[in-house]
mmCIF file with all atom_site columns, C-alpha atoms in Angstrom:
data_model
loop_
_atom_site.group_PDB
_atom_site.id
_atom_site.type_symbol
_atom_site.label_atom_id
_atom_site.label_alt_id
_atom_site.label_comp_id
_atom_site.label_asym_id
_atom_site.label_entity_id
_atom_site.label_seq_id
_atom_site.pdbx_PDB_ins_code
_atom_site.Cartn_x
_atom_site.Cartn_y
_atom_site.Cartn_z
_atom_site.occupancy
_atom_site.B_iso_or_equiv
_atom_site.pdbx_formal_charge
_atom_site.auth_seq_id
_atom_site.auth_comp_id
_atom_site.auth_asym_id
_atom_site.auth_atom_id
_atom_site.pdbx_PDB_model_num
ATOM 1   C CA . UNK A 1 1   ? -56.968 44.555 45.439 1.00 0.00 ? 103 UNK A CA 1
ATOM 2   C CA . UNK A 1 2   ? -59.704 44.986 48.258 1.00 0.00 ? 104 UNK A CA 1
ATOM 3   C CA . UNK A 1 3   ? -60.082 41.681 50.321 1.00 0.00 ? 105 UNK A CA 1
ATOM 4   C CA . UNK A 1 4   ? -63.238 40.062 50.437 1.00 0.00 ? 106 UNK A CA 1
ATOM 5   C CA . UNK A 1 5   ? -64.436 38.300 53.239 1.00 0.00 ? 107 UNK A CA 1
ATOM 6   C CA . UNK A 1 6   ? -67.403 36.967 51.723 1.00 0.00 ? 108 UNK A CA 1
ATOM 7   C CA . UNK A 1 7   ? -67.716 35.191 47.846 1.00 0.00 ? 109 UNK A CA 1
ATOM 8   C CA . UNK A 1 8   ? -71.368 35.080 48.054 1.00 0.00 ? 110 UNK A CA 1
ATOM 9   C CA . UNK A 1 9   ? -71.705 38.764 48.754 1.00 0.00 ? 111 UNK A CA 1
ATOM 10  C CA . UNK A 1 10  ? -69.267 39.657 46.617 1.00 0.00 ? 112 UNK A CA 1
ATOM 11  C CA . UNK A 1 11  ? -70.674 37.863 43.782 1.00 0.00 ? 113 UNK A CA 1
ATOM 12  C CA . UNK A 1 12  ? -74.337 39.406 44.704 1.00 0.00 ? 114 UNK A CA 1
ATOM 13  C CA . UNK A 1 13  ? -72.951 43.122 44.360 1.00 0.00 ? 115 UNK A CA 1
ATOM 14  C CA . UNK A 1 14  ? -71.207 41.803 41.028 1.00 0.00 ? 116 UNK A CA 1
ATOM 15  C CA . UNK A 1 15  ? -74.204 40.668 39.342 1.00 0.00 ? 117 UNK A CA 1
ATOM 16  C CA . UNK A 1 16  ? -76.350 43.333 40.383 1.00 0.00 ? 118 UNK A CA 1
ATOM 17  C CA . UNK A 1 17  ? -73.687 45.745 38.978 1.00 0.00 ? 119 UNK A CA 1
ATOM 18  C CA . UNK A 1 18  ? -73.597 43.991 35.952 1.00 0.00 ? 120 UNK A CA 1
ATOM 19  C CA . UNK A 1 19  ? -77.540 43.596 35.856 1.00 0.00 ? 121 UNK A CA 1
ATOM 20  C CA . UNK A 1 20  ? -78.058 47.251 36.080 1.00 0.00 ? 122 UNK A CA 1
ATOM 21  C CA . UNK A 1 21  ? -75.669 48.078 33.006 1.00 0.00 ? 123 UNK A CA 1
ATOM 22  C CA . UNK A 1 22  ? -77.746 45.441 30.755 1.00 0.00 ? 124 UNK A CA 1
ATOM 23  C CA . UNK A 1 23  ? -79.933 48.522 29.832 1.00 0.00 ? 125 UNK A CA 1
ATOM 24  C CA . UNK A 1 24  ? -77.496 50.649 28.367 1.00 0.00 ? 126 UNK A CA 1
ATOM 25  C CA . UNK A 1 25  ? -75.754 47.506 26.573 1.00 0.00 ? 127 UNK A CA 1
ATOM 26  C CA . UNK A 1 26  ? -78.550 46.809 24.842 1.00 0.00 ? 128 UNK A CA 1
ATOM 27  C CA . UNK A 1 27  ? -79.105 50.585 23.827 1.00 0.00 ? 129 UNK A CA 1
ATOM 28  C CA . UNK A 1 28  ? -75.779 50.723 22.159 1.00 0.00 ? 130 UNK A CA 1
ATOM 29  C CA . UNK A 1 29  ? -75.909 47.299 20.776 1.00 0.00 ? 131 UNK A CA 1
ATOM 30  C CA . UNK A 1 30  ? -79.523 48.056 19.356 1.00 0.00 ? 132 UNK A CA 1
ATOM 31  C CA . UNK A 1 31  ? -78.085 51.202 17.745 1.00 0.00 ? 133 UNK A CA 1
ATOM 32  C CA . UNK A 1 32  ? -75.136 49.384 16.036 1.00 0.00 ? 134 UNK A CA 1
ATOM 33  C CA . UNK A 1 33  ? -77.864 46.811 15.012 1.00 0.00 ? 135 UNK A CA 1
ATOM 34  C CA . UNK A 1 34  ? -79.900 49.147 12.961 1.00 0.00 ? 136 UNK A CA 1
ATOM 35  C CA . UNK A 1 35  ? -77.243 50.912 11.483 1.00 0.00 ? 137 UNK A CA 1
ATOM 36  C CA . UNK A 1 36  ? -75.851 47.912 10.536 1.00 0.00 ? 138 UNK A CA 1
ATOM 37  C CA . UNK A 1 37  ? -79.244 46.410 8.657  1.00 0.00 ? 139 UNK A CA 1
ATOM 38  C CA . UNK A 1 38  ? -79.279 50.074 7.001  1.00 0.00 ? 140 UNK A CA 1
ATOM 39  C CA . UNK A 1 39  ? -75.993 49.876 5.732  1.00 0.00 ? 141 UNK A CA 1
ATOM 40  C CA . UNK A 1 40  ? -76.173 46.081 4.250  1.00 0.00 ? 142 UNK A CA 1
ATOM 41  C CA . UNK A 1 41  ? -79.564 47.127 2.742  1.00 0.00 ? 143 UNK A CA 1
ATOM 42  C CA . UNK A 1 42  ? -77.910 50.593 1.173  1.00 0.00 ? 144 UNK A CA 1
ATOM 43  C CA . UNK A 1 43  ? -75.329 48.362 -0.345 1.00 0.00 ? 145 UNK A CA 1
ATOM 44  C CA . UNK A 1 44  ? -77.244 45.489 -1.527 1.00 0.00 ? 146 UNK A CA 1
ATOM 45  C CA . UNK A 1 45  ? -80.919 47.102 -2.649 1.00 0.00 ? 147 UNK A CA 1
ATOM 46  C CA . UNK A 1 46  ? -79.126 50.933 -3.409 1.00 0.00 ? 148 UNK A CA 1
ATOM 47  C CA . UNK A 1 47  ? -81.876 51.657 -0.627 1.00 0.00 ? 149 UNK A CA 1
ATOM 48  C CA . UNK A 1 48  ? -82.745 52.009 2.918  1.00 0.00 ? 150 UNK A CA 1
ATOM 49  C CA . UNK A 1 49  ? -85.030 52.015 5.702  1.00 0.00 ? 151 UNK A CA 1
ATOM 50  C CA . UNK A 1 50  ? -83.571 55.166 6.974  1.00 0.00 ? 152 UNK A CA 1
ATOM 51  C CA . UNK A 1 51  ? -84.186 57.630 3.831  1.00 0.00 ? 153 UNK A CA 1
ATOM 52  C CA . UNK A 1 52  ? -87.589 57.719 4.902  1.00 0.00 ? 154 UNK A CA 1
ATOM 53  C CA . UNK A 1 53  ? -88.447 60.650 7.270  1.00 0.00 ? 155 UNK A CA 1
ATOM 54  C CA . UNK A 1 54  ? -90.904 58.827 9.599  1.00 0.00 ? 156 UNK A CA 1
ATOM 55  C CA . UNK A 1 55  ? -88.179 56.074 9.949  1.00 0.00 ? 157 UNK A CA 1
ATOM 56  C CA . UNK A 1 56  ? -85.337 58.619 10.602 1.00 0.00 ? 158 UNK A CA 1
ATOM 57  C CA . UNK A 1 57  ? -87.435 60.732 12.647 1.00 0.00 ? 159 UNK A CA 1
ATOM 58  C CA . UNK A 1 58  ? -88.466 57.644 15.236 1.00 0.00 ? 160 UNK A CA 1
ATOM 59  C CA . UNK A 1 59  ? -84.436 56.360 14.722 1.00 0.00 ? 161 UNK A CA 1
ATOM 60  C CA . UNK A 1 60  ? -83.281 60.219 15.700 1.00 0.00 ? 162 UNK A CA 1
ATOM 61  C CA . UNK A 1 61  ? -85.792 60.159 18.959 1.00 0.00 ? 163 UNK A CA 1
ATOM 62  C CA . UNK A 1 62  ? -84.581 57.032 20.226 1.00 0.00 ? 164 UNK A CA 1
ATOM 63  C CA . UNK A 1 63  ? -80.654 57.505 19.680 1.00 0.00 ? 165 UNK A CA 1
ATOM 64  C CA . UNK A 1 64  ? -80.950 61.262 21.245 1.00 0.00 ? 166 UNK A CA 1
ATOM 65  C CA . UNK A 1 65  ? -83.596 60.265 24.017 1.00 0.00 ? 167 UNK A CA 1
ATOM 66  C CA . UNK A 1 66  ? -81.492 56.753 24.761 1.00 0.00 ? 168 UNK A CA 1
ATOM 67  C CA . UNK A 1 67  ? -77.799 58.660 24.651 1.00 0.00 ? 169 UNK A CA 1
ATOM 68  C CA . UNK A 1 68  ? -79.265 61.497 27.116 1.00 0.00 ? 170 UNK A CA 1
ATOM 69  C CA . UNK A 1 69  ? -80.432 58.841 29.550 1.00 0.00 ? 171 UNK A CA 1
ATOM 70  C CA . UNK A 1 70  ? -77.308 57.007 29.332 1.00 0.00 ? 172 UNK A CA 1
ATOM 71  C CA . UNK A 1 71  ? -75.015 59.898 29.895 1.00 0.00 ? 173 UNK A CA 1
ATOM 72  C CA . UNK A 1 72  ? -77.308 60.368 33.175 1.00 0.00 ? 174 UNK A CA 1
ATOM 73  C CA . UNK A 1 73  ? -77.885 56.388 34.309 1.00 0.00 ? 175 UNK A CA 1
ATOM 74  C CA . UNK A 1 74  ? -74.490 54.898 33.557 1.00 0.00 ? 176 UNK A CA 1
ATOM 75  C CA . UNK A 1 75  ? -72.188 57.054 36.054 1.00 0.00 ? 177 UNK A CA 1
ATOM 76  C CA . UNK A 1 76  ? -75.386 56.911 38.610 1.00 0.00 ? 178 UNK A CA 1
ATOM 77  C CA . UNK A 1 77  ? -75.355 52.835 38.326 1.00 0.00 ? 179 UNK A CA 1
ATOM 78  C CA . UNK A 1 78  ? -71.577 52.346 38.320 1.00 0.00 ? 180 UNK A CA 1
ATOM 79  C CA . UNK A 1 79  ? -70.985 53.578 41.791 1.00 0.00 ? 181 UNK A CA 1
ATOM 80  C CA . UNK A 1 80  ? -68.977 50.991 43.558 1.00 0.00 ? 182 UNK A CA 1
ATOM 81  C CA . UNK A 1 81  ? -70.963 49.645 46.195 1.00 0.00 ? 183 UNK A CA 1
ATOM 82  C CA . UNK A 1 82  ? -67.482 49.000 48.512 1.00 0.00 ? 184 UNK A CA 1
ATOM 83  C CA . UNK A 1 83  ? -66.090 52.357 48.394 1.00 0.00 ? 185 UNK A CA 1
ATOM 84  C CA . UNK A 1 84  ? -69.323 54.480 47.082 1.00 0.00 ? 186 UNK A CA 1
ATOM 85  C CA . UNK A 1 85  ? -67.330 56.449 44.368 1.00 0.00 ? 187 UNK A CA 1
ATOM 86  C CA . UNK A 1 86  ? -67.988 57.132 41.000 1.00 0.00 ? 188 UNK A CA 1
ATOM 87  C CA . UNK A 1 87  ? -65.975 55.036 38.640 1.00 0.00 ? 189 UNK A CA 1
ATOM 88  C CA . UNK A 1 88  ? -63.864 56.372 35.832 1.00 0.00 ? 190 UNK A CA 1
ATOM 89  C CA . UNK A 1 89  ? -65.675 56.040 32.513 1.00 0.00 ? 191 UNK A CA 1
ATOM 90  C CA . UNK A 1 90  ? -63.719 53.809 30.059 1.00 0.00 ? 192 UNK A CA 1
ATOM 91  C CA . UNK A 1 91  ? -65.658 55.548 26.811 1.00 0.00 ? 193 UNK A CA 1
ATOM 92  C CA . UNK A 1 92  ? -62.318 56.293 24.511 1.00 0.00 ? 194 UNK A CA 1
ATOM 93  C CA . UNK A 1 93  ? -63.144 57.949 21.104 1.00 0.00 ? 195 UNK A CA 1
ATOM 94  C CA . UNK A 1 94  ? -60.338 58.880 18.425 1.00 0.00 ? 196 UNK A CA 1
ATOM 95  C CA . UNK A 1 95  ? -61.199 60.893 15.245 1.00 0.00 ? 197 UNK A CA 1
ATOM 96  C CA . UNK A 1 96  ? -59.291 61.811 12.162 1.00 0.00 ? 198 UNK A CA 1
ATOM 97  C CA . UNK A 1 97  ? -60.238 64.236 9.141  1.00 0.00 ? 199 UNK A CA 1
ATOM 98  C CA . UNK A 1 98  ? -57.947 65.981 6.826  1.00 0.00 ? 200 UNK A CA 1
ATOM 99  C CA . UNK A 1 99  ? -55.439 67.442 9.027  1.00 0.00 ? 201 UNK A CA 1
ATOM 100 C CA . UNK A 1 100 ? -56.371 66.934 12.782 1.00 0.00 ? 202 UNK A CA 1
ATOM 101 C CA . UNK A 1 101 ? -56.509 63.962 15.100 1.00 0.00 ? 203 UNK A CA 1
ATOM 102 C CA . UNK A 1 102 ? -58.663 63.904 18.065 1.00 0.00 ? 204 UNK A CA 1
ATOM 103 C CA . UNK A 1 103 ? -58.932 61.754 21.156 1.00 0.00 ? 205 UNK A CA 1
ATOM 104 C CA . UNK A 1 104 ? -61.663 62.189 23.869 1.00 0.00 ? 206 UNK A CA 1
ATOM 105 C CA . UNK A 1 105 ? -63.043 60.347 27.044 1.00 0.00 ? 207 UNK A CA 1
ATOM 106 C CA . UNK A 1 106 ? -66.491 59.322 26.797 1.00 0.00 ? 208 UNK A CA 1
ATOM 107 C CA . UNK A 1 107 ? -68.838 57.215 28.781 1.00 0.00 ? 209 UNK A CA 1
ATOM 108 C CA . UNK A 1 108 ? -69.216 53.198 27.847 1.00 0.00 ? 210 UNK A CA 1
ATOM 109 C CA . UNK A 1 109 ? -71.589 50.738 29.518 1.00 0.00 ? 211 UNK A CA 1
ATOM 110 C CA . UNK A 1 110 ? -68.969 48.156 28.713 1.00 0.00 ? 212 UNK A CA 1
ATOM 111 C CA . UNK A 1 111 ? -67.057 48.777 32.703 1.00 0.00 ? 213 UNK A CA 1
ATOM 112 C CA . UNK A 1 112 ? -64.014 47.529 33.497 1.00 0.00 ? 214 UNK A CA 1
ATOM 113 C CA . UNK A 1 113 ? -63.772 44.178 35.988 1.00 0.00 ? 215 UNK A CA 1
ATOM 114 C CA . UNK A 1 114 ? -62.529 46.495 39.306 1.00 0.00 ? 216 UNK A CA 1
ATOM 115 C CA . UNK A 1 115 ? -63.360 49.455 40.545 1.00 0.00 ? 217 UNK A CA 1
ATOM 116 C CA . UNK A 1 116 ? -61.309 52.474 39.752 1.00 0.00 ? 218 UNK A CA 1
ATOM 117 C CA . UNK A 1 117 ? -60.503 53.591 42.964 1.00 0.00 ? 219 UNK A CA 1
ATOM 118 C CA . UNK A 1 118 ? -60.523 50.274 45.757 1.00 0.00 ? 220 UNK A CA 1
ATOM 119 C CA . UNK A 1 119 ? -59.981 47.674 42.849 1.00 0.00 ? 221 UNK A CA 1
ATOM 120 C CA . UNK A 1 120 ? -62.765 45.608 44.398 1.00 0.00 ? 222 UNK A CA 1
ATOM 121 C CA . UNK A 1 121 ? -63.943 43.218 42.156 1.00 0.00 ? 223 UNK A CA 1
ATOM 122 C CA . UNK A 1 122 ? -67.462 44.648 39.631 1.00 0.00 ? 224 UNK A CA 1
ATOM 123 C CA . UNK A 1 123 ? -68.385 41.379 37.926 1.00 0.00 ? 225 UNK A CA 1
ATOM 124 C CA . UNK A 1 124 ? -68.659 37.482 38.734 1.00 0.00 ? 226 UNK A CA 1
ATOM 125 C CA . UNK A 1 125 ? -65.368 37.032 36.610 1.00 0.00 ? 227 UNK A CA 1
ATOM 126 C CA . UNK A 1 126 ? -62.913 39.176 38.731 1.00 0.00 ? 228 UNK A CA 1
ATOM 127 C CA . UNK A 1 127 ? -64.737 37.814 41.852 1.00 0.00 ? 229 UNK A CA 1
ATOM 128 C CA . UNK A 1 128 ? -63.976 34.112 40.793 1.00 0.00 ? 230 UNK A CA 1
ATOM 129 C CA . UNK A 1 129 ? -60.333 35.551 39.427 1.00 0.00 ? 231 UNK A CA 1
ATOM 130 C CA . UNK A 1 130 ? -59.826 36.979 43.358 1.00 0.00 ? 232 UNK A CA 1
ATOM 131 C CA . UNK A 1 131 ? -61.096 33.589 45.404 1.00 0.00 ? 233 UNK A CA 1
ATOM 132 C CA . UNK A 1 132 ? -59.212 31.256 43.064 1.00 0.00 ? 234 UNK A CA 1
ATOM 133 C CA . UNK A 1 133 ? -56.144 33.183 43.866 1.00 0.00 ? 235 UNK A CA 1
ATOM 134 C CA . UNK A 1 134 ? -57.108 33.297 47.519 1.00 0.00 ? 236 UNK A CA 1
ATOM 135 C CA . UNK A 1 135 ? -55.703 30.225 49.580 1.00 0.00 ? 237 UNK A CA 1
ATOM 136 C CA . UNK A 1 136 ? -58.448 28.071 51.548 1.00 0.00 ? 238 UNK A CA 1
#
């Protein structure tokens, strides 16, 4: 792991990265919430708000525009402040249909705690873990 000389600076970098990744996290969580509400409404009332054309169009535009922005935004803001390298994205997808099993790597706003190149801490939890193991 990367040896850090200043805990305050390491914590500043970690918080800054986590704050930047908040936008795509909110986007992905909001998509899950909207689909969950529609599913629950479909189960309970046999009808959901996404069956109305205007809501479906608004949701589709929100999903497409947000996803395109996240595809560009996530790699840029997840650049390591120590070695300035792009992170390997941690999104993984498994799929299965009648006769095929598929696996693909995608993007995810829920990144790892450490840099994939220099292993520097990129989250406050990782900074605390490193400094708790260092002798005083």
